[in-house]
């Protein structure tokens, strides 16, 4: 392995100013003297295909997912990035069948929690809003960690200086126009990121030894790492992510925000396009971890978060290292700004708009001010948490598993008119009570305790596969697949699954929340819920002059993405 290339201080500052200066210019260009509160949260719900697909792709090709995919490749071998990227892409794909139902019953909502308030009441809303505040803070923190590691590795600046500079840069351009600034800069960032990935991965591959590396470096792999069908990789990486992807698709506000922003008739092709963009990029960048494994690279300071910048600094010339630097900065910025706008929308709509002022009395100007203050506070909090330099992969798996407790109650609330606020809230709380001791090994899994949780995990397998099938095929196929998969998995899973705390914790959360929610819902003999009331109870907060259509603001960019549909599919044209 050759000496590592680094960038000088002035070059790093120049790249930083160029990137964030351009982002700030774009944000200021679309900023308004009197920002519309609804536009600040969702862009008015009229964003077209090109911008929406680019924003969804950019939001999930984040620095943390790049680093985590490489970590997975380094830990589990070539199947690691495939498990990470493939199931992450499935998460995006799963959005559209459920997303179309959500938009149908709540066409003008801003957050999923806001819809839960209209469907159930305050406790369900706060459970979902609270989990998203925690999730977005962890996501924002992990992106700053990734940026700090990049700066510390490739420049004379420290990790702390890196996270402060990046956090401040993202805040600077996002603060002005909120979600509108986020999606516009996402377009520029994703075009650059995908181009950089296509160039950088082959260069590193051939610089590290090319095809011969897989022969000469095979001695550095364990038997499990060299096996493409490794059970270790599946149970520790693949299976937990299969469980987590559904939770991310349903519970994550950054996704929900883009669901409520895109034109309703464009939901399917927007998320299908983002599925392929995300999967190819993340699997590709994860191969840097596989190359590091074959090359016998030891992560600097024993920290796997350093793997990607370490490989770039080792094998890329200075010019491409600059390209790599911007690629990572762009990927983390595209998700960090999404987290900031997600947090802002939750505080604006759910905390202030619904619970403090009330929808009819909410002041739009105050809402925008609260959103901006939320971004500042969130950035400061994330900077503090980032100083702990936690493991990115562990953070992501934890949040996804935590959201597993919400999946069935949320989905059923959009389809089943018997679900009540009590069945929703109790199901989530009980599921979390079961999830936490399993996930963090607070109790011994010896003997009957382990068998008990294995039974719950096996039921969780049926729940996960059944819910996925329900989104695409409907109720009857979902019930068949759920029951059959549970029965087939039982002989293999019971007595075994409790050895994998991450996977078992996720499946237990799914199983318990589903059983409790169904049990309590079946006891409901009261009047059935009318889903038409959700559209009445949700909607715009700001009755002032509406923002210009974001498609019009971005016409020049949109026109460059063939083919682009800017007319409604049902308008007769």
PDB file of N, CA, C and O in Angstrom, residues 313-353:
ATOM      1  N   UNK A 313      -7.589   8.240  -0.122  1.00  0.00           N
ATOM      2  CA  UNK A 313      -6.302   8.910   0.077  1.00  0.00           C
ATOM      3  C   UNK A 313      -5.130   8.021  -0.320  1.00  0.00           C
ATOM      4  O   UNK A 313      -4.053   8.514  -0.677  1.00  0.00           O
ATOM      5  N   UNK A 314      -5.336   6.718  -0.281  1.00  0.00           N
ATOM      6  CA  UNK A 314      -4.261   5.784  -0.613  1.00  0.00           C
ATOM      7  C   UNK A 314      -4.113   5.578  -2.117  1.00  0.00           C
ATOM      8  O   UNK A 314      -2.995   5.504  -2.640  1.00  0.00           O
ATOM      9  N   UNK A 315      -5.232   5.533  -2.825  1.00  0.00           N
ATOM     10  CA  UNK A 315      -5.178   5.101  -4.223  1.00  0.00           C
ATOM     11  C   UNK A 315      -5.568   6.162  -5.251  1.00  0.00           C
ATOM     12  O   UNK A 315      -5.414   5.924  -6.449  1.00  0.00           O
ATOM     13  N   UNK A 316      -6.064   7.306  -4.838  1.00  0.00           N
ATOM     14  CA  UNK A 316      -6.484   8.320  -5.807  1.00  0.00           C
ATOM     15  C   UNK A 316      -5.441   9.422  -5.948  1.00  0.00           C
ATOM     16  O   UNK A 316      -4.851   9.853  -4.948  1.00  0.00           O
ATOM     17  N   UNK A 317      -5.214   9.914  -7.167  1.00  0.00           N
ATOM     18  CA  UNK A 317      -4.358  11.091  -7.345  1.00  0.00           C
ATOM     19  C   UNK A 317      -5.065  12.333  -6.803  1.00  0.00           C
ATOM     20  O   UNK A 317      -6.272  12.323  -6.542  1.00  0.00           O
ATOM     21  N   UNK A 318      -4.323  13.419  -6.658  1.00  0.00           N
ATOM     22  CA  UNK A 318      -4.840  14.613  -5.995  1.00  0.00           C
ATOM     23  C   UNK A 318      -6.106  15.161  -6.663  1.00  0.00           C
ATOM     24  O   UNK A 318      -7.059  15.573  -5.986  1.00  0.00           O
ATOM     25  N   UNK A 319      -6.134  15.163  -8.010  1.00  0.00           N
ATOM     26  CA  UNK A 319      -7.290  15.724  -8.704  1.00  0.00           C
ATOM     27  C   UNK A 319      -8.554  14.923  -8.394  1.00  0.00           C
ATOM     28  O   UNK A 319      -9.618  15.491  -8.088  1.00  0.00           O
ATOM     29  N   UNK A 320      -8.453  13.606  -8.461  1.00  0.00           N
ATOM     30  CA  UNK A 320      -9.614  12.768  -8.165  1.00  0.00           C
ATOM     31  C   UNK A 320      -9.945  12.782  -6.676  1.00  0.00           C
ATOM     32  O   UNK A 320     -11.090  12.564  -6.287  1.00  0.00           O
ATOM     33  N   UNK A 321      -8.943  13.039  -5.845  1.00  0.00           N
ATOM     34  CA  UNK A 321      -9.212  13.153  -4.414  1.00  0.00           C
ATOM     35  C   UNK A 321     -10.098  14.366  -4.130  1.00  0.00           C
ATOM     36  O   UNK A 321     -10.957  14.326  -3.255  1.00  0.00           O
ATOM     37  N   UNK A 322      -9.894  15.431  -4.888  1.00  0.00           N
ATOM     38  CA  UNK A 322     -10.776  16.608  -4.772  1.00  0.00           C
ATOM     39  C   UNK A 322     -12.202  16.242  -5.187  1.00  0.00           C
ATOM     40  O   UNK A 322     -13.178  16.642  -4.535  1.00  0.00           O
ATOM     41  N   UNK A 323     -12.319  15.474  -6.273  1.00  0.00           N
ATOM     42  CA  UNK A 323     -13.630  15.015  -6.726  1.00  0.00           C
ATOM     43  C   UNK A 323     -14.291  14.148  -5.660  1.00  0.00           C
ATOM     44  O   UNK A 323     -15.487  14.285  -5.379  1.00  0.00           O
ATOM     45  N   UNK A 324     -13.505  13.263  -5.066  1.00  0.00           N
ATOM     46  CA  UNK A 324     -14.007  12.395  -4.009  1.00  0.00           C
ATOM     47  C   UNK A 324     -14.483  13.220  -2.809  1.00  0.00           C
ATOM     48  O   UNK A 324     -15.536  12.948  -2.227  1.00  0.00           O
ATOM     49  N   UNK A 325     -13.716  14.225  -2.446  1.00  0.00           N
ATOM     50  CA  UNK A 325     -14.045  15.080  -1.314  1.00  0.00           C
ATOM     51  C   UNK A 325     -15.415  15.735  -1.525  1.00  0.00           C
ATOM     52  O   UNK A 325     -16.277  15.730  -0.634  1.00  0.00           O
ATOM     53  N   UNK A 326     -15.623  16.276  -2.711  1.00  0.00           N
ATOM     54  CA  UNK A 326     -16.901  16.916  -3.015  1.00  0.00           C
ATOM     55  C   UNK A 326     -18.031  15.885  -3.058  1.00  0.00           C
ATOM     56  O   UNK A 326     -19.163  16.167  -2.635  1.00  0.00           O
ATOM     57  N   UNK A 327     -17.750  14.681  -3.563  1.00  0.00           N
ATOM     58  CA  UNK A 327     -18.758  13.630  -3.605  1.00  0.00           C
ATOM     59  C   UNK A 327     -19.274  13.315  -2.201  1.00  0.00           C
ATOM     60  O   UNK A 327     -20.497  13.232  -1.972  1.00  0.00           O
ATOM     61  N   UNK A 328     -18.374  13.142  -1.248  1.00  0.00           N
ATOM     62  CA  UNK A 328     -18.781  12.816   0.113  1.00  0.00           C
ATOM     63  C   UNK A 328     -19.480  13.999   0.772  1.00  0.00           C
ATOM     64  O   UNK A 328     -20.510  13.838   1.447  1.00  0.00           O
ATOM     65  N   UNK A 329     -18.944  15.195   0.570  1.00  0.00           N
ATOM     66  CA  UNK A 329     -19.588  16.384   1.136  1.00  0.00           C
ATOM     67  C   UNK A 329     -21.009  16.527   0.573  1.00  0.00           C
ATOM     68  O   UNK A 329     -21.964  16.821   1.300  1.00  0.00           O
ATOM     69  N   UNK A 330     -21.161  16.294  -0.732  1.00  0.00           N
ATOM     70  CA  UNK A 330     -22.479  16.380  -1.345  1.00  0.00           C
ATOM     71  C   UNK A 330     -23.439  15.337  -0.817  1.00  0.00           C
ATOM     72  O   UNK A 330     -24.619  15.626  -0.579  1.00  0.00           O
ATOM     73  N   UNK A 331     -22.943  14.114  -0.612  1.00  0.00           N
ATOM     74  CA  UNK A 331     -23.817  13.050  -0.134  1.00  0.00           C
ATOM     75  C   UNK A 331     -24.282  13.305   1.290  1.00  0.00           C
ATOM     76  O   UNK A 331     -25.450  13.077   1.631  1.00  0.00           O
ATOM     77  N   UNK A 332     -23.373  13.775   2.135  1.00  0.00           N
ATOM     78  CA  UNK A 332     -23.797  14.032   3.511  1.00  0.00           C
ATOM     79  C   UNK A 332     -24.667  15.276   3.613  1.00  0.00           C
ATOM     80  O   UNK A 332     -25.604  15.345   4.415  1.00  0.00           O
ATOM     81  N   UNK A 333     -24.384  16.291   2.775  1.00  0.00           N
ATOM     82  CA  UNK A 333     -25.194  17.511   2.805  1.00  0.00           C
ATOM     83  C   UNK A 333     -26.613  17.235   2.342  1.00  0.00           C
ATOM     84  O   UNK A 333     -27.584  17.786   2.892  1.00  0.00           O
ATOM     85  N   UNK A 334     -26.772  16.365   1.329  1.00  0.00           N
ATOM     86  CA  UNK A 334     -28.104  16.091   0.787  1.00  0.00           C
ATOM     87  C   UNK A 334     -29.002  15.425   1.822  1.00  0.00           C
ATOM     88  O   UNK A 334     -30.233  15.601   1.792  1.00  0.00           O
ATOM     89  N   UNK A 335     -28.430  14.655   2.726  1.00  0.00           N
ATOM     90  CA  UNK A 335     -29.234  14.015   3.766  1.00  0.00           C
ATOM     91  C   UNK A 335     -29.326  14.876   5.011  1.00  0.00           C
ATOM     92  O   UNK A 335     -30.363  14.903   5.674  1.00  0.00           O
ATOM     93  N   UNK A 336     -28.253  15.583   5.336  1.00  0.00           N
ATOM     94  CA  UNK A 336     -28.292  16.461   6.511  1.00  0.00           C
ATOM     95  C   UNK A 336     -29.351  17.544   6.353  1.00  0.00           C
ATOM     96  O   UNK A 336     -30.093  17.848   7.290  1.00  0.00           O
ATOM     97  N   UNK A 337     -29.452  18.127   5.147  1.00  0.00           N
ATOM     98  CA  UNK A 337     -30.489  19.150   4.959  1.00  0.00           C
ATOM     99  C   UNK A 337     -31.881  18.527   5.005  1.00  0.00           C
ATOM    100  O   UNK A 337     -32.849  19.149   5.458  1.00  0.00           O
ATOM    101  N   UNK A 338     -32.011  17.270   4.556  1.00  0.00           N
ATOM    102  CA  UNK A 338     -33.300  16.578   4.651  1.00  0.00           C
ATOM    103  C   UNK A 338     -33.679  16.335   6.108  1.00  0.00           C
ATOM    104  O   UNK A 338     -34.852  16.468   6.491  1.00  0.00           O
ATOM    105  N   UNK A 339     -32.695  15.972   6.925  1.00  0.00           N
ATOM    106  CA  UNK A 339     -32.966  15.775   8.347  1.00  0.00           C
ATOM    107  C   UNK A 339     -33.371  17.084   9.019  1.00  0.00           C
ATOM    108  O   UNK A 339     -34.279  17.108   9.859  1.00  0.00           O
ATOM    109  N   UNK A 340     -32.700  18.166   8.658  1.00  0.00           N
ATOM    110  CA  UNK A 340     -33.053  19.465   9.238  1.00  0.00           C
ATOM    111  C   UNK A 340     -34.477  19.872   8.865  1.00  0.00           C
ATOM    112  O   UNK A 340     -35.251  20.327   9.714  1.00  0.00           O
ATOM    113  N   UNK A 341     -34.832  19.706   7.596  1.00  0.00           N
ATOM    114  CA  UNK A 341     -36.174  20.096   7.175  1.00  0.00           C
ATOM    115  C   UNK A 341     -37.232  19.141   7.737  1.00  0.00           C
ATOM    116  O   UNK A 341     -38.360  19.564   8.010  1.00  0.00           O
ATOM    117  N   UNK A 342     -36.875  17.869   7.937  1.00  0.00           N
ATOM    118  CA  UNK A 342     -37.806  16.933   8.560  1.00  0.00           C
ATOM    119  C   UNK A 342     -38.083  17.337  10.002  1.00  0.00           C
ATOM    120  O   UNK A 342     -39.237  17.363  10.449  1.00  0.00           O
ATOM    121  N   UNK A 343     -37.033  17.650  10.738  1.00  0.00           N
ATOM    122  CA  UNK A 343     -37.199  18.091  12.122  1.00  0.00           C
ATOM    123  C   UNK A 343     -38.001  19.386  12.189  1.00  0.00           C
ATOM    124  O   UNK A 343     -38.882  19.544  13.045  1.00  0.00           O
ATOM    125  N   UNK A 344     -37.711  20.299  11.271  1.00  0.00           N
ATOM    126  CA  UNK A 344     -38.438  21.567  11.256  1.00  0.00           C
ATOM    127  C   UNK A 344     -39.922  21.339  11.004  1.00  0.00           C
ATOM    128  O   UNK A 344     -40.782  21.940  11.667  1.00  0.00           O
ATOM    129  N   UNK A 345     -40.261  20.465  10.057  1.00  0.00           N
ATOM    130  CA  UNK A 345     -41.671  20.227   9.739  1.00  0.00           C
ATOM    131  C   UNK A 345     -42.405  19.572  10.900  1.00  0.00           C
ATOM    132  O   UNK A 345     -43.589  19.861  11.141  1.00  0.00           O
ATOM    133  N   UNK A 346     -41.724  18.671  11.618  1.00  0.00           N
ATOM    134  CA  UNK A 346     -42.355  18.024  12.777  1.00  0.00           C
ATOM    135  C   UNK A 346     -42.672  19.050  13.865  1.00  0.00           C
ATOM    136  O   UNK A 346     -43.777  19.076  14.421  1.00  0.00           O
ATOM    137  N   UNK A 347     -41.707  19.909  14.170  1.00  0.00           N
ATOM    138  CA  UNK A 347     -41.927  20.916  15.206  1.00  0.00           C
ATOM    139  C   UNK A 347     -42.960  21.945  14.741  1.00  0.00           C
ATOM    140  O   UNK A 347     -43.837  22.372  15.510  1.00  0.00           O
ATOM    141  N   UNK A 348     -42.887  22.336  13.463  1.00  0.00           N
ATOM    142  CA  UNK A 348     -43.841  23.317  12.925  1.00  0.00           C
ATOM    143  C   UNK A 348     -45.272  22.769  12.905  1.00  0.00           C
ATOM    144  O   UNK A 348     -46.205  23.412  13.402  1.00  0.00           O
ATOM    145  N   UNK A 349     -45.450  21.578  12.317  1.00  0.00           N
ATOM    146  CA  UNK A 349     -46.803  21.058  12.104  1.00  0.00           C
ATOM    147  C   UNK A 349     -47.345  20.312  13.313  1.00  0.00           C
ATOM    148  O   UNK A 349     -48.496  20.517  13.707  1.00  0.00           O
ATOM    149  N   UNK A 350     -46.526  19.436  13.903  1.00  0.00           N
ATOM    150  CA  UNK A 350     -47.041  18.559  14.948  1.00  0.00           C
ATOM    151  C   UNK A 350     -47.007  19.180  16.340  1.00  0.00           C
ATOM    152  O   UNK A 350     -47.959  19.020  17.112  1.00  0.00           O
ATOM    153  N   UNK A 351     -45.924  19.843  16.656  1.00  0.00           N
ATOM    154  CA  UNK A 351     -45.806  20.405  18.010  1.00  0.00           C
ATOM    155  C   UNK A 351     -46.505  21.765  18.097  1.00  0.00           C
ATOM    156  O   UNK A 351     -47.406  21.965  18.916  1.00  0.00           O
ATOM    157  N   UNK A 352     -46.111  22.707  17.229  1.00  0.00           N
ATOM    158  CA  UNK A 352     -46.731  24.029  17.282  1.00  0.00           C
ATOM    159  C   UNK A 352     -48.102  24.038  16.602  1.00  0.00           C
ATOM    160  O   UNK A 352     -49.109  24.432  17.201  1.00  0.00           O
ATOM    161  N   UNK A 353     -48.160  23.589  15.356  1.00  0.00           N
ATOM    162  CA  UNK A 353     -49.377  23.726  14.573  1.00  0.00           C
ATOM    163  C   UNK A 353     -50.567  22.967  15.119  1.00  0.00           C
ATOM    164  O   UNK A 353     -51.696  23.451  15.079  1.00  0.00           O
TER     165      UNK A 353
END
